[in-house]
mmCIF file with all atom_site columns, C-alpha atoms in Angstrom:
data_model
loop_
_atom_site.group_PDB
_atom_site.id
_atom_site.type_symbol
_atom_site.label_atom_id
_atom_site.label_alt_id
_atom_site.label_comp_id
_atom_site.label_asym_id
_atom_site.label_entity_id
_atom_site.label_seq_id
_atom_site.pdbx_PDB_ins_code
_atom_site.Cartn_x
_atom_site.Cartn_y
_atom_site.Cartn_z
_atom_site.occupancy
_atom_site.B_iso_or_equiv
_atom_site.pdbx_formal_charge
_atom_site.auth_seq_id
_atom_site.auth_comp_id
_atom_site.auth_asym_id
_atom_site.auth_atom_id
_atom_site.pdbx_PDB_model_num
ATOM 1   C CA . MET V 1 1   ? 0.040   -0.082 0.018   1.00 36.00 ? 17  MET V CA 1
ATOM 2   C CA . PRO V 1 2   ? 1.358   3.419  -0.854  1.00 44.00 ? 18  PRO V CA 1
ATOM 3   C CA . GLU V 1 3   ? 2.385   5.850  2.001   1.00 46.00 ? 19  GLU V CA 1
ATOM 4   C CA . PRO V 1 4   ? 0.124   8.696  2.728   1.00 46.00 ? 20  PRO V CA 1
ATOM 5   C CA . ASN V 1 5   ? 0.796   11.708 0.503   1.00 56.00 ? 21  ASN V CA 1
ATOM 6   C CA . ALA V 1 6   ? 3.223   9.502  -1.583  1.00 55.00 ? 22  ALA V CA 1
ATOM 7   C CA . PRO V 1 7   ? 3.613   10.722 -5.162  1.00 73.00 ? 23  PRO V CA 1
ATOM 8   C CA . PRO V 1 8   ? 1.466   9.040  -7.761  1.00 85.00 ? 24  PRO V CA 1
ATOM 9   C CA . LEU V 1 9   ? 4.663   7.901  -9.725  1.00 88.00 ? 25  LEU V CA 1
ATOM 10  C CA . ASP V 1 10  ? 7.841   6.476  -8.416  1.00 90.00 ? 26  ASP V CA 1
ATOM 11  C CA . PRO V 1 11  ? 10.996  7.506  -10.320 1.00 90.00 ? 27  PRO V CA 1
ATOM 12  C CA . LYS V 1 12  ? 11.091  4.332  -12.581 1.00 93.00 ? 28  LYS V CA 1
ATOM 13  C CA . ALA V 1 13  ? 7.416   4.556  -13.410 1.00 94.00 ? 29  ALA V CA 1
ATOM 14  C CA . GLU V 1 14  ? 7.788   8.312  -14.222 1.00 94.00 ? 30  GLU V CA 1
ATOM 15  C CA . VAL V 1 15  ? 10.478  7.560  -16.672 1.00 95.00 ? 31  VAL V CA 1
ATOM 16  C CA . GLN V 1 16  ? 8.438   4.814  -18.243 1.00 96.00 ? 32  GLN V CA 1
ATOM 17  C CA . LEU V 1 17  ? 5.342   7.068  -18.612 1.00 97.00 ? 33  LEU V CA 1
ATOM 18  C CA . SER V 1 18  ? 7.341   9.868  -19.990 1.00 97.00 ? 34  SER V CA 1
ATOM 19  C CA . LYS V 1 19  ? 8.762   7.702  -22.788 1.00 97.00 ? 35  LYS V CA 1
ATOM 20  C CA . LEU V 1 20  ? 5.180   6.588  -23.584 1.00 97.00 ? 36  LEU V CA 1
ATOM 21  C CA . LEU V 1 21  ? 3.896   10.034 -23.677 1.00 98.00 ? 37  LEU V CA 1
ATOM 22  C CA . SER V 1 22  ? 6.622   11.505 -25.524 1.00 97.00 ? 38  SER V CA 1
ATOM 23  C CA . TYR V 1 23  ? 6.496   8.988  -28.453 1.00 97.00 ? 39  TYR V CA 1
ATOM 24  C CA . LEU V 1 24  ? 2.642   9.418  -28.629 1.00 97.00 ? 40  LEU V CA 1
ATOM 25  C CA . LEU V 1 25  ? 2.630   13.163 -28.678 1.00 98.00 ? 41  LEU V CA 1
ATOM 26  C CA . ARG V 1 26  ? 5.851   13.768 -30.572 1.00 98.00 ? 42  ARG V CA 1
ATOM 27  C CA . HIS V 1 27  ? 5.854   11.011 -33.278 1.00 97.00 ? 43  HIS V CA 1
ATOM 28  C CA . GLY V 1 28  ? 2.978   8.510  -32.864 1.00 97.00 ? 44  GLY V CA 1
ATOM 29  C CA . ALA V 1 29  ? -0.432  10.281 -32.663 1.00 97.00 ? 45  ALA V CA 1
ATOM 30  C CA . VAL V 1 30  ? -1.343  9.791  -36.179 1.00 96.00 ? 46  VAL V CA 1
ATOM 31  C CA . LYS V 1 31  ? -0.245  6.363  -36.384 1.00 95.00 ? 47  LYS V CA 1
ATOM 32  C CA . GLU V 1 32  ? -2.159  5.397  -33.253 1.00 94.00 ? 48  GLU V CA 1
ATOM 33  C CA . LYS V 1 33  ? -5.200  7.149  -34.842 1.00 95.00 ? 49  LYS V CA 1
ATOM 34  C CA . LEU V 1 34  ? -5.365  9.943  -32.140 1.00 97.00 ? 50  LEU V CA 1
ATOM 35  C CA . ASP V 1 35  ? -6.855  13.320 -32.862 1.00 98.00 ? 51  ASP V CA 1
ATOM 36  C CA . ILE V 1 36  ? -3.941  15.862 -32.487 1.00 98.00 ? 52  ILE V CA 1
ATOM 37  C CA . SER V 1 37  ? -4.430  19.560 -33.369 1.00 98.00 ? 53  SER V CA 1
ATOM 38  C CA . SER V 1 38  ? -1.906  21.509 -35.270 1.00 98.00 ? 54  SER V CA 1
ATOM 39  C CA . ASP V 1 39  ? -0.529  23.078 -32.136 1.00 98.00 ? 55  ASP V CA 1
ATOM 40  C CA . GLY V 1 40  ? 0.129   19.691 -30.777 1.00 98.00 ? 56  GLY V CA 1
ATOM 41  C CA . PHE V 1 41  ? -2.631  19.079 -28.300 1.00 98.00 ? 57  PHE V CA 1
ATOM 42  C CA . VAL V 1 42  ? -4.209  15.607 -27.612 1.00 98.00 ? 58  VAL V CA 1
ATOM 43  C CA . ALA V 1 43  ? -7.264  14.995 -25.229 1.00 98.00 ? 59  ALA V CA 1
ATOM 44  C CA . VAL V 1 44  ? -5.981  13.280 -22.028 1.00 98.00 ? 60  VAL V CA 1
ATOM 45  C CA . ASN V 1 45  ? -9.148  11.037 -22.249 1.00 98.00 ? 61  ASN V CA 1
ATOM 46  C CA . ASP V 1 46  ? -8.273  9.830  -25.667 1.00 98.00 ? 62  ASP V CA 1
ATOM 47  C CA . ILE V 1 47  ? -4.755  9.018  -24.390 1.00 98.00 ? 63  ILE V CA 1
ATOM 48  C CA . LEU V 1 48  ? -5.998  7.167  -21.250 1.00 97.00 ? 64  LEU V CA 1
ATOM 49  C CA . ALA V 1 49  ? -8.389  5.163  -23.484 1.00 97.00 ? 65  ALA V CA 1
ATOM 50  C CA . ARG V 1 50  ? -5.358  3.648  -25.360 1.00 96.00 ? 66  ARG V CA 1
ATOM 51  C CA . PRO V 1 51  ? -4.383  0.012  -24.200 1.00 95.00 ? 67  PRO V CA 1
ATOM 52  C CA . LYS V 1 52  ? -0.692  1.023  -23.345 1.00 94.00 ? 68  LYS V CA 1
ATOM 53  C CA . PHE V 1 53  ? -2.201  3.712  -20.888 1.00 96.00 ? 69  PHE V CA 1
ATOM 54  C CA . LYS V 1 54  ? -4.875  1.354  -19.291 1.00 93.00 ? 70  LYS V CA 1
ATOM 55  C CA . HIS V 1 55  ? -3.274  1.525  -15.888 1.00 93.00 ? 71  HIS V CA 1
ATOM 56  C CA . VAL V 1 56  ? -2.297  5.205  -15.985 1.00 96.00 ? 72  VAL V CA 1
ATOM 57  C CA . THR V 1 57  ? -4.392  7.842  -14.242 1.00 95.00 ? 73  THR V CA 1
ATOM 58  C CA . PHE V 1 58  ? -5.103  11.473 -15.008 1.00 96.00 ? 74  PHE V CA 1
ATOM 59  C CA . GLU V 1 59  ? -3.291  12.307 -11.801 1.00 95.00 ? 75  GLU V CA 1
ATOM 60  C CA . GLN V 1 60  ? -0.173  10.488 -12.848 1.00 96.00 ? 76  GLN V CA 1
ATOM 61  C CA . ILE V 1 61  ? -0.066  12.637 -16.136 1.00 96.00 ? 77  ILE V CA 1
ATOM 62  C CA . GLN V 1 62  ? -0.578  15.660 -14.130 1.00 96.00 ? 78  GLN V CA 1
ATOM 63  C CA . TYR V 1 63  ? 2.301   14.761 -11.824 1.00 95.00 ? 79  TYR V CA 1
ATOM 64  C CA . LEU V 1 64  ? 4.490   13.989 -14.683 1.00 96.00 ? 80  LEU V CA 1
ATOM 65  C CA . VAL V 1 65  ? 3.827   17.323 -16.498 1.00 96.00 ? 81  VAL V CA 1
ATOM 66  C CA . ASP V 1 66  ? 4.206   19.302 -13.229 1.00 94.00 ? 82  ASP V CA 1
ATOM 67  C CA . HIS V 1 67  ? 7.481   17.581 -12.181 1.00 93.00 ? 83  HIS V CA 1
ATOM 68  C CA . ASN V 1 68  ? 9.298   16.889 -15.457 1.00 91.00 ? 84  ASN V CA 1
ATOM 69  C CA . ASP V 1 69  ? 12.645  18.753 -15.170 1.00 87.00 ? 85  ASP V CA 1
ATOM 70  C CA . LYS V 1 70  ? 12.864  19.586 -18.706 1.00 89.00 ? 86  LYS V CA 1
ATOM 71  C CA . LYS V 1 71  ? 9.189   20.832 -18.870 1.00 92.00 ? 87  LYS V CA 1
ATOM 72  C CA . ARG V 1 72  ? 8.645   18.675 -21.957 1.00 94.00 ? 88  ARG V CA 1
ATOM 73  C CA . TYR V 1 73  ? 4.907   18.928 -21.616 1.00 97.00 ? 89  TYR V CA 1
ATOM 74  C CA . GLU V 1 74  ? 2.075   21.353 -21.195 1.00 97.00 ? 90  GLU V CA 1
ATOM 75  C CA . LEU V 1 75  ? -1.404  20.466 -19.762 1.00 97.00 ? 91  LEU V CA 1
ATOM 76  C CA . VAL V 1 76  ? -4.295  22.822 -20.225 1.00 98.00 ? 92  VAL V CA 1
ATOM 77  C CA . GLN V 1 77  ? -8.102  22.688 -19.531 1.00 98.00 ? 93  GLN V CA 1
ATOM 78  C CA . THR V 1 78  ? -10.608 24.011 -22.150 1.00 97.00 ? 94  THR V CA 1
ATOM 79  C CA . PRO V 1 79  ? -13.458 26.278 -21.202 1.00 97.00 ? 95  PRO V CA 1
ATOM 80  C CA . GLU V 1 80  ? -15.719 23.197 -21.607 1.00 97.00 ? 96  GLU V CA 1
ATOM 81  C CA . GLY V 1 81  ? -13.629 21.373 -18.986 1.00 97.00 ? 97  GLY V CA 1
ATOM 82  C CA . GLU V 1 82  ? -11.661 18.964 -21.317 1.00 98.00 ? 98  GLU V CA 1
ATOM 83  C CA . TRP V 1 83  ? -8.024  18.446 -20.370 1.00 98.00 ? 99  TRP V CA 1
ATOM 84  C CA . LEU V 1 84  ? -5.475  18.526 -23.183 1.00 98.00 ? 100 LEU V CA 1
ATOM 85  C CA . VAL V 1 85  ? -1.784  17.677 -23.099 1.00 98.00 ? 101 VAL V CA 1
ATOM 86  C CA . ARG V 1 86  ? 1.045   18.456 -25.691 1.00 98.00 ? 102 ARG V CA 1
ATOM 87  C CA . ALA V 1 87  ? 4.829   18.110 -25.991 1.00 98.00 ? 103 ALA V CA 1
ATOM 88  C CA . SER V 1 88  ? 6.579   21.346 -25.961 1.00 95.00 ? 104 SER V CA 1
ATOM 89  C CA . GLN V 1 89  ? 8.641   20.477 -28.890 1.00 95.00 ? 105 GLN V CA 1
ATOM 90  C CA . GLY V 1 90  ? 10.602  17.759 -30.542 1.00 95.00 ? 106 GLY V CA 1
ATOM 91  C CA . HIS V 1 91  ? 7.964   16.603 -33.037 1.00 96.00 ? 107 HIS V CA 1
ATOM 92  C CA . SER V 1 92  ? 8.323   14.798 -36.294 1.00 97.00 ? 108 SER V CA 1
ATOM 93  C CA . LEU V 1 93  ? 4.505   14.740 -37.083 1.00 97.00 ? 109 LEU V CA 1
ATOM 94  C CA . LYS V 1 94  ? 3.976   16.813 -40.327 1.00 94.00 ? 110 LYS V CA 1
ATOM 95  C CA . LYS V 1 95  ? 0.509   17.677 -38.981 1.00 95.00 ? 111 LYS V CA 1
ATOM 96  C CA . ILE V 1 96  ? 2.090   20.165 -36.322 1.00 97.00 ? 112 ILE V CA 1
ATOM 97  C CA . ARG V 1 97  ? 2.349   23.802 -37.447 1.00 97.00 ? 113 ARG V CA 1
ATOM 98  C CA . ALA V 1 98  ? 5.340   25.644 -35.987 1.00 96.00 ? 114 ALA V CA 1
ATOM 99  C CA . ASP V 1 99  ? 3.296   28.890 -35.900 1.00 96.00 ? 115 ASP V CA 1
ATOM 100 C CA . ASP V 1 100 ? 0.562   27.348 -33.870 1.00 97.00 ? 116 ASP V CA 1
ATOM 101 C CA . LEU V 1 101 ? 2.950   25.515 -31.405 1.00 96.00 ? 117 LEU V CA 1
ATOM 102 C CA . MET V 1 102 ? 5.575   28.042 -30.667 1.00 97.00 ? 118 MET V CA 1
ATOM 103 C CA . GLU V 1 103 ? 6.401   31.646 -30.712 1.00 97.00 ? 119 GLU V CA 1
ATOM 104 C CA . ALA V 1 104 ? 8.477   33.037 -33.643 1.00 97.00 ? 120 ALA V CA 1
ATOM 105 C CA . ILE V 1 105 ? 11.452  35.136 -32.811 1.00 97.00 ? 121 ILE V CA 1
ATOM 106 C CA . THR V 1 106 ? 11.286  38.555 -34.314 1.00 95.00 ? 122 THR V CA 1
ATOM 107 C CA . GLU V 1 107 ? 13.703  40.567 -32.082 1.00 93.00 ? 123 GLU V CA 1
ATOM 108 C CA . PRO V 1 108 ? 17.640  40.239 -31.860 1.00 92.00 ? 124 PRO V CA 1
ATOM 109 C CA . MET V 1 109 ? 18.704  37.603 -29.424 1.00 89.00 ? 125 MET V CA 1
ATOM 110 C CA . ASP V 1 110 ? 20.350  38.744 -26.197 1.00 87.00 ? 126 ASP V CA 1
ATOM 111 C CA . THR V 1 111 ? 21.298  35.242 -25.276 1.00 90.00 ? 127 THR V CA 1
ATOM 112 C CA . PRO V 1 112 ? 23.575  32.735 -27.005 1.00 94.00 ? 128 PRO V CA 1
ATOM 113 C CA . VAL V 1 113 ? 21.764  30.065 -29.152 1.00 96.00 ? 129 VAL V CA 1
ATOM 114 C CA . ILE V 1 114 ? 23.739  26.748 -28.993 1.00 95.00 ? 130 ILE V CA 1
ATOM 115 C CA . HIS V 1 115 ? 23.574  23.370 -30.457 1.00 96.00 ? 131 HIS V CA 1
ATOM 116 C CA . GLY V 1 116 ? 25.228  20.451 -28.718 1.00 96.00 ? 132 GLY V CA 1
ATOM 117 C CA . THR V 1 117 ? 26.660  17.670 -30.493 1.00 96.00 ? 133 THR V CA 1
ATOM 118 C CA . THR V 1 118 ? 29.561  14.975 -30.378 1.00 95.00 ? 134 THR V CA 1
ATOM 119 C CA . LEU V 1 119 ? 32.952  15.081 -31.814 1.00 95.00 ? 135 LEU V CA 1
ATOM 120 C CA . GLN V 1 120 ? 32.165  12.325 -34.249 1.00 95.00 ? 136 GLN V CA 1
ATOM 121 C CA . ALA V 1 121 ? 29.121  14.248 -35.716 1.00 96.00 ? 137 ALA V CA 1
ATOM 122 C CA . TRP V 1 122 ? 31.015  17.414 -35.819 1.00 97.00 ? 138 TRP V CA 1
ATOM 123 C CA . ASP V 1 123 ? 33.216  16.227 -38.574 1.00 95.00 ? 139 ASP V CA 1
ATOM 124 C CA . GLN V 1 124 ? 30.143  15.942 -40.688 1.00 96.00 ? 140 GLN V CA 1
ATOM 125 C CA . ILE V 1 125 ? 28.514  19.122 -39.503 1.00 98.00 ? 141 ILE V CA 1
ATOM 126 C CA . LYS V 1 126 ? 31.326  21.392 -40.198 1.00 96.00 ? 142 LYS V CA 1
ATOM 127 C CA . ARG V 1 127 ? 31.221  20.309 -43.803 1.00 96.00 ? 143 ARG V CA 1
ATOM 128 C CA . GLN V 1 128 ? 27.544  19.825 -44.418 1.00 97.00 ? 144 GLN V CA 1
ATOM 129 C CA . GLY V 1 129 ? 25.764  22.026 -41.709 1.00 98.00 ? 145 GLY V CA 1
ATOM 130 C CA . LEU V 1 130 ? 23.283  21.231 -39.214 1.00 98.00 ? 146 LEU V CA 1
ATOM 131 C CA . SER V 1 131 ? 20.344  18.904 -40.199 1.00 98.00 ? 147 SER V CA 1
ATOM 132 C CA . LYS V 1 132 ? 16.843  18.586 -38.695 1.00 95.00 ? 148 LYS V CA 1
ATOM 133 C CA . MET V 1 133 ? 17.191  14.804 -39.487 1.00 93.00 ? 149 MET V CA 1
ATOM 134 C CA . GLY V 1 134 ? 13.894  13.126 -38.933 1.00 92.00 ? 150 GLY V CA 1
ATOM 135 C CA . ARG V 1 135 ? 12.229  15.766 -36.824 1.00 94.00 ? 151 ARG V CA 1
ATOM 136 C CA . ASN V 1 136 ? 10.590  19.040 -37.855 1.00 96.00 ? 152 ASN V CA 1
ATOM 137 C CA . HIS V 1 137 ? 13.201  21.185 -36.437 1.00 97.00 ? 153 HIS V CA 1
ATOM 138 C CA . ILE V 1 138 ? 16.858  21.520 -35.360 1.00 97.00 ? 154 ILE V CA 1
ATOM 139 C CA . HIS V 1 139 ? 17.043  22.159 -31.552 1.00 96.00 ? 155 HIS V CA 1
ATOM 140 C CA . PHE V 1 140 ? 19.078  24.748 -29.716 1.00 96.00 ? 156 PHE V CA 1
ATOM 141 C CA . ALA V 1 141 ? 19.559  25.824 -26.083 1.00 93.00 ? 157 ALA V CA 1
ATOM 142 C CA . VAL V 1 142 ? 19.937  29.307 -24.794 1.00 91.00 ? 158 VAL V CA 1
ATOM 143 C CA . GLY V 1 143 ? 23.137  28.412 -22.894 1.00 89.00 ? 159 GLY V CA 1
ATOM 144 C CA . LEU V 1 144 ? 25.563  25.411 -22.207 1.00 88.00 ? 160 LEU V CA 1
ATOM 145 C CA . PRO V 1 145 ? 24.379  22.504 -20.174 1.00 83.00 ? 161 PRO V CA 1
ATOM 146 C CA . ASP V 1 146 ? 25.797  23.548 -16.986 1.00 83.00 ? 162 ASP V CA 1
ATOM 147 C CA . ASP V 1 147 ? 23.813  26.849 -17.026 1.00 84.00 ? 163 ASP V CA 1
ATOM 148 C CA . PRO V 1 148 ? 21.008  26.587 -14.527 1.00 78.00 ? 164 PRO V CA 1
ATOM 149 C CA . ASN V 1 149 ? 18.582  28.491 -16.649 1.00 75.00 ? 165 ASN V CA 1
ATOM 150 C CA . VAL V 1 150 ? 18.940  25.750 -19.390 1.00 81.00 ? 166 VAL V CA 1
ATOM 151 C CA . LYS V 1 151 ? 16.285  23.121 -18.786 1.00 77.00 ? 167 LYS V CA 1
ATOM 152 C CA . SER V 1 152 ? 16.136  21.610 -22.222 1.00 85.00 ? 168 SER V CA 1
ATOM 153 C CA . GLY V 1 153 ? 17.538  21.788 -25.914 1.00 86.00 ? 169 GLY V CA 1
ATOM 154 C CA . ILE V 1 154 ? 21.048  20.444 -25.355 1.00 90.00 ? 170 ILE V CA 1
ATOM 155 C CA . ARG V 1 155 ? 22.292  17.147 -23.958 1.00 89.00 ? 171 ARG V CA 1
ATOM 156 C CA . LYS V 1 156 ? 24.511  17.148 -20.989 1.00 88.00 ? 172 LYS V CA 1
ATOM 157 C CA . SER V 1 157 ? 26.739  14.566 -22.797 1.00 91.00 ? 173 SER V CA 1
ATOM 158 C CA . SER V 1 158 ? 27.493  17.004 -25.592 1.00 93.00 ? 174 SER V CA 1
ATOM 159 C CA . GLN V 1 159 ? 31.145  17.410 -26.450 1.00 96.00 ? 175 GLN V CA 1
ATOM 160 C CA . VAL V 1 160 ? 31.075  20.155 -29.194 1.00 96.00 ? 176 VAL V CA 1
ATOM 161 C CA . PHE V 1 161 ? 28.986  23.380 -28.747 1.00 96.00 ? 177 PHE V CA 1
ATOM 162 C CA . ILE V 1 162 ? 27.968  25.258 -31.874 1.00 98.00 ? 178 ILE V CA 1
ATOM 163 C CA . TYR V 1 163 ? 27.007  28.974 -31.254 1.00 97.00 ? 179 TYR V CA 1
ATOM 164 C CA . ILE V 1 164 ? 24.514  30.149 -34.018 1.00 98.00 ? 180 ILE V CA 1
ATOM 165 C CA . ASP V 1 165 ? 24.457  33.693 -35.480 1.00 97.00 ? 181 ASP V CA 1
ATOM 166 C CA . VAL V 1 166 ? 20.784  33.941 -35.226 1.00 97.00 ? 182 VAL V CA 1
ATOM 167 C CA . ASP V 1 167 ? 20.662  37.524 -36.450 1.00 96.00 ? 183 ASP V CA 1
ATOM 168 C CA . LYS V 1 168 ? 22.470  36.723 -39.666 1.00 97.00 ? 184 LYS V CA 1
ATOM 169 C CA . ALA V 1 169 ? 20.428  33.708 -40.333 1.00 98.00 ? 185 ALA V CA 1
ATOM 170 C CA . ARG V 1 170 ? 17.162  35.696 -39.804 1.00 97.00 ? 186 ARG V CA 1
ATOM 171 C CA . GLN V 1 171 ? 18.343  38.266 -42.294 1.00 97.00 ? 187 GLN V CA 1
ATOM 172 C CA . ASP V 1 172 ? 18.810  35.535 -44.938 1.00 97.00 ? 188 ASP V CA 1
ATOM 173 C CA . GLY V 1 173 ? 15.262  34.268 -44.182 1.00 97.00 ? 189 GLY V CA 1
ATOM 174 C CA . ILE V 1 174 ? 15.760  31.459 -41.622 1.00 98.00 ? 190 ILE V CA 1
ATOM 175 C CA . VAL V 1 175 ? 12.957  31.347 -39.180 1.00 98.00 ? 191 VAL V CA 1
ATOM 176 C CA . PHE V 1 176 ? 13.502  30.574 -35.420 1.00 98.00 ? 192 PHE V CA 1
ATOM 177 C CA . TYR V 1 177 ? 11.028  29.771 -32.826 1.00 98.00 ? 193 TYR V CA 1
ATOM 178 C CA . ARG V 1 178 ? 10.892  29.723 -29.039 1.00 96.00 ? 194 ARG V CA 1
ATOM 179 C CA . SER V 1 179 ? 9.045   26.833 -27.334 1.00 95.00 ? 195 SER V CA 1
ATOM 180 C CA . LYS V 1 180 ? 7.123   27.064 -24.089 1.00 92.00 ? 196 LYS V CA 1
ATOM 181 C CA . ASN V 1 181 ? 10.259  25.375 -22.203 1.00 92.00 ? 197 ASN V CA 1
ATOM 182 C CA . ASN V 1 182 ? 12.477  28.023 -23.853 1.00 92.00 ? 198 ASN V CA 1
ATOM 183 C CA . VAL V 1 183 ? 14.052  25.729 -26.418 1.00 94.00 ? 199 VAL V CA 1
ATOM 184 C CA . ILE V 1 184 ? 14.975  27.530 -29.669 1.00 96.00 ? 200 ILE V CA 1
ATOM 185 C CA . LEU V 1 185 ? 14.035  25.753 -32.927 1.00 97.00 ? 201 LEU V CA 1
ATOM 186 C CA . SER V 1 186 ? 14.483  26.208 -36.621 1.00 98.00 ? 202 SER V CA 1
ATOM 187 C CA . GLU V 1 187 ? 13.780  24.219 -39.822 1.00 97.00 ? 203 GLU V CA 1
ATOM 188 C CA . GLY V 1 188 ? 16.770  26.007 -41.327 1.00 98.00 ? 204 GLY V CA 1
ATOM 189 C CA . ILE V 1 189 ? 16.702  26.101 -45.337 1.00 97.00 ? 205 ILE V CA 1
ATOM 190 C CA . GLN V 1 190 ? 15.474  22.866 -46.722 1.00 96.00 ? 206 GLN V CA 1
ATOM 191 C CA . GLY V 1 191 ? 16.231  21.150 -43.315 1.00 97.00 ? 207 GLY V CA 1
ATOM 192 C CA . ILE V 1 192 ? 19.728  22.648 -43.001 1.00 98.00 ? 208 ILE V CA 1
ATOM 193 C CA . ILE V 1 193 ? 21.572  25.510 -41.181 1.00 98.00 ? 209 ILE V CA 1
ATOM 194 C CA . ALA V 1 194 ? 24.678  25.963 -43.159 1.00 98.00 ? 210 ALA V CA 1
ATOM 195 C CA . PRO V 1 195 ? 28.119  26.381 -41.405 1.00 98.00 ? 211 PRO V CA 1
ATOM 196 C CA . SER V 1 196 ? 28.338  30.074 -42.640 1.00 98.00 ? 212 SER V CA 1
ATOM 197 C CA . TYR V 1 197 ? 25.824  30.702 -39.805 1.00 98.00 ? 213 TYR V CA 1
ATOM 198 C CA . PHE V 1 198 ? 28.065  29.276 -37.074 1.00 98.00 ? 214 PHE V CA 1
ATOM 199 C CA . LYS V 1 199 ? 29.492  32.130 -35.035 1.00 97.00 ? 215 LYS V CA 1
ATOM 200 C CA . GLN V 1 200 ? 31.970  29.919 -33.185 1.00 96.00 ? 216 GLN V CA 1
ATOM 201 C CA . VAL V 1 201 ? 32.358  26.357 -32.041 1.00 98.00 ? 217 VAL V CA 1
ATOM 202 C CA . THR V 1 202 ? 33.908  25.229 -28.725 1.00 97.00 ? 218 THR V CA 1
ATOM 203 C CA . ASP V 1 203 ? 34.578  22.035 -26.820 1.00 95.00 ? 219 ASP V CA 1
ATOM 204 C CA . ARG V 1 204 ? 33.890  21.212 -23.189 1.00 92.00 ? 220 ARG V CA 1
ATOM 205 C CA . ASP V 1 205 ? 37.053  23.078 -22.130 1.00 93.00 ? 221 ASP V CA 1
ATOM 206 C CA . HIS V 1 206 ? 35.733  26.205 -23.891 1.00 91.00 ? 222 HIS V CA 1
ATOM 207 C CA . GLN V 1 207 ? 38.471  25.895 -26.358 1.00 95.00 ? 223 GLN V CA 1
ATOM 208 C CA . ARG V 1 208 ? 37.504  27.036 -29.905 1.00 96.00 ? 224 ARG V CA 1
ATOM 209 C CA . LEU V 1 209 ? 37.439  24.426 -32.756 1.00 94.00 ? 225 LEU V CA 1
ATOM 210 C CA . ASP V 1 210 ? 38.263  25.276 -36.338 1.00 88.00 ? 226 ASP V CA 1
ATOM 211 C CA . LEU V 1 211 ? 35.426  26.017 -38.560 1.00 82.00 ? 227 LEU V CA 1
#
């Protein structure tokens, strides 16, 4: 029997539920025949009706949304009382419209915009640019992984940090967005942000790497 006032999810169950919800909201909603809006919202009751969620409660989803350290999810209630949930970013679904999901950046950035990657990947990136790969957008953080203000957008395991010249890229027509959890995203041009928009590149020791 759970202890009084115990959270509805233990750490292991929280990770498992987050993986299920992340897949559904970012990648699998259409395949699973769930109604997902252009801004990424899905009805919580529709999710709970899925077989993989038959043992999940609304309270557990609410706890996950409230306590996720990366603020991956957003939970809202409609005027009619229906609860909806969405992923803040990271989608591969073509139905999702960036302008509906996020806020377009229209002013000069006063914070760094950084993409983290590995040394192995950097060899290709410095020649071909950053690619959105199978997702809708390339992801960036507004600082390095050790910055307490950075909750998401860059992996702590990153070995190489690519600083983007957002103002130059925007002048050339590249659109950038800010998600609800403060991740910066861009489709680039044909899915690519070219090396010409790299302001500087450093390693973990803050040493500059050759472009």
